[in-house]
Amino acid sequence: MKTQAVVHQELDRARANGPLRQIQIPPCPELLTRLRAAMSAHPQPDLEEVGRIAAADVAMSATLLRVANSPLHLVAGHVPCTTVGQAMYRIGLDESAALMQAFLVRHAIPVNSPHLARFWQRSTKRAVAMAFIARQLPGMQVDLAYGYGLFCHVGMPVLLQSVRGYGATMVEAGARIDRPFIATENANHRTDHAVVGALVVKVWHLAPALMMAIRLHHDFDALGDESVEPEVRSLIAAGVIAEHLMRQHEGLDEDADWAANREGALSWLHLTQEDLEHWDDTLRPLLDEA
């Protein structure tokens, strides 16, 4: 049985006396904590605070301006945005907050390794794909889906920075066809990127459902496990679909996870192959811009 309480206990034990003792979790950026608080303020988000956060980092401001002035947003007759406020108005609050979150996470956990080439670029594209899928499915939280896409494999760069030999493990795990990637991680290090990613989410005090989904994102039996919350199962199922749509966008072959879990993911979300074909056409320009 995989419940939030069970996973919390599992992480606490591994952190205190097990293989996670040596893992160094970067601190959650202060601006991200402020952004989360501003976006969850009631009865509506604190727009002034979000604007202050956006303007607090020159590079983050430049990112918002670049996106606002991209072909996806700069339609005929519009003049280019020159201020952060204009950029946020054109992009929209939710997308602006998502872009800011991606920027802050990327800079909190830098990746400078050939083993993880394009890591944050692909993570951002996965987040965009997840948010797109969430908008098509009644009841799925877009911000939670975006966070899942962004944090799905965050355990990898953390392991790479903390554990000697993890780079070689990644090469071995990617080459082996006799067992899953995380099986090689566990054989070599007694933990894996799903566990470490869940630990990052826990330490950063992000949503419990996000922690659960990251922890279980390679445990596809969870799709049929009634002890797992429906919200978590939906994130895992959408993640399988998002990865498939990303691979199609990149011209890559279907992977083993899609072949083995396509029916389970589609069934849980009540989708058809025709739905995916329609989504693929609509999603492509969004992935081009991500």
mmCIF file of C-alpha atoms in Angstrom, residues 1-7 212 216 219 221-233 268:
data_model
loop_
_atom_site.group_PDB
_atom_site.id
_atom_site.type_symbol
_atom_site.label_atom_id
_atom_site.label_comp_id
_atom_site.label_asym_id
_atom_site.label_seq_id
_atom_site.Cartn_x
_atom_site.Cartn_y
_atom_site.Cartn_z
ATOM 1 C CA MET A 1 0.000 0.000 0.000
ATOM 2 C CA LYS A 2 1.343 3.407 -1.002
ATOM 3 C CA THR A 3 -0.233 6.234 0.976
ATOM 4 C CA GLN A 4 1.183 9.658 1.766
ATOM 5 C CA ALA A 5 1.896 8.558 5.335
ATOM 6 C CA VAL A 6 3.775 5.480 4.132
ATOM 7 C CA VAL A 7 5.890 7.481 1.678
ATOM 8 C CA MET A 212 3.498 11.077 -4.154
ATOM 9 C CA LEU A 216 5.550 6.612 -7.900
ATOM 10 C CA ASP A 219 5.621 2.409 -10.328
ATOM 11 C CA ASP A 221 1.066 -0.558 -10.916
ATOM 12 C CA ALA A 222 -0.123 2.557 -9.080
ATOM 13 C CA LEU A 223 -2.516 3.217 -11.978
ATOM 14 C CA GLY A 224 -4.608 0.289 -10.811
ATOM 15 C CA ASP A 225 -3.938 0.600 -7.069
ATOM 16 C CA GLU A 226 -6.986 1.883 -5.204
ATOM 17 C CA SER A 227 -4.849 2.822 -2.196
ATOM 18 C CA VAL A 228 -3.220 5.550 -4.330
ATOM 19 C CA GLU A 229 -5.181 8.797 -4.503
ATOM 20 C CA PRO A 230 -6.943 9.399 -7.845
ATOM 21 C CA GLU A 231 -5.188 12.760 -8.219
ATOM 22 C CA VAL A 232 -1.801 11.028 -8.015
ATOM 23 C CA ARG A 233 -2.831 8.310 -10.468
ATOM 24 C CA TRP A 268 -7.614 5.781 -16.355
#
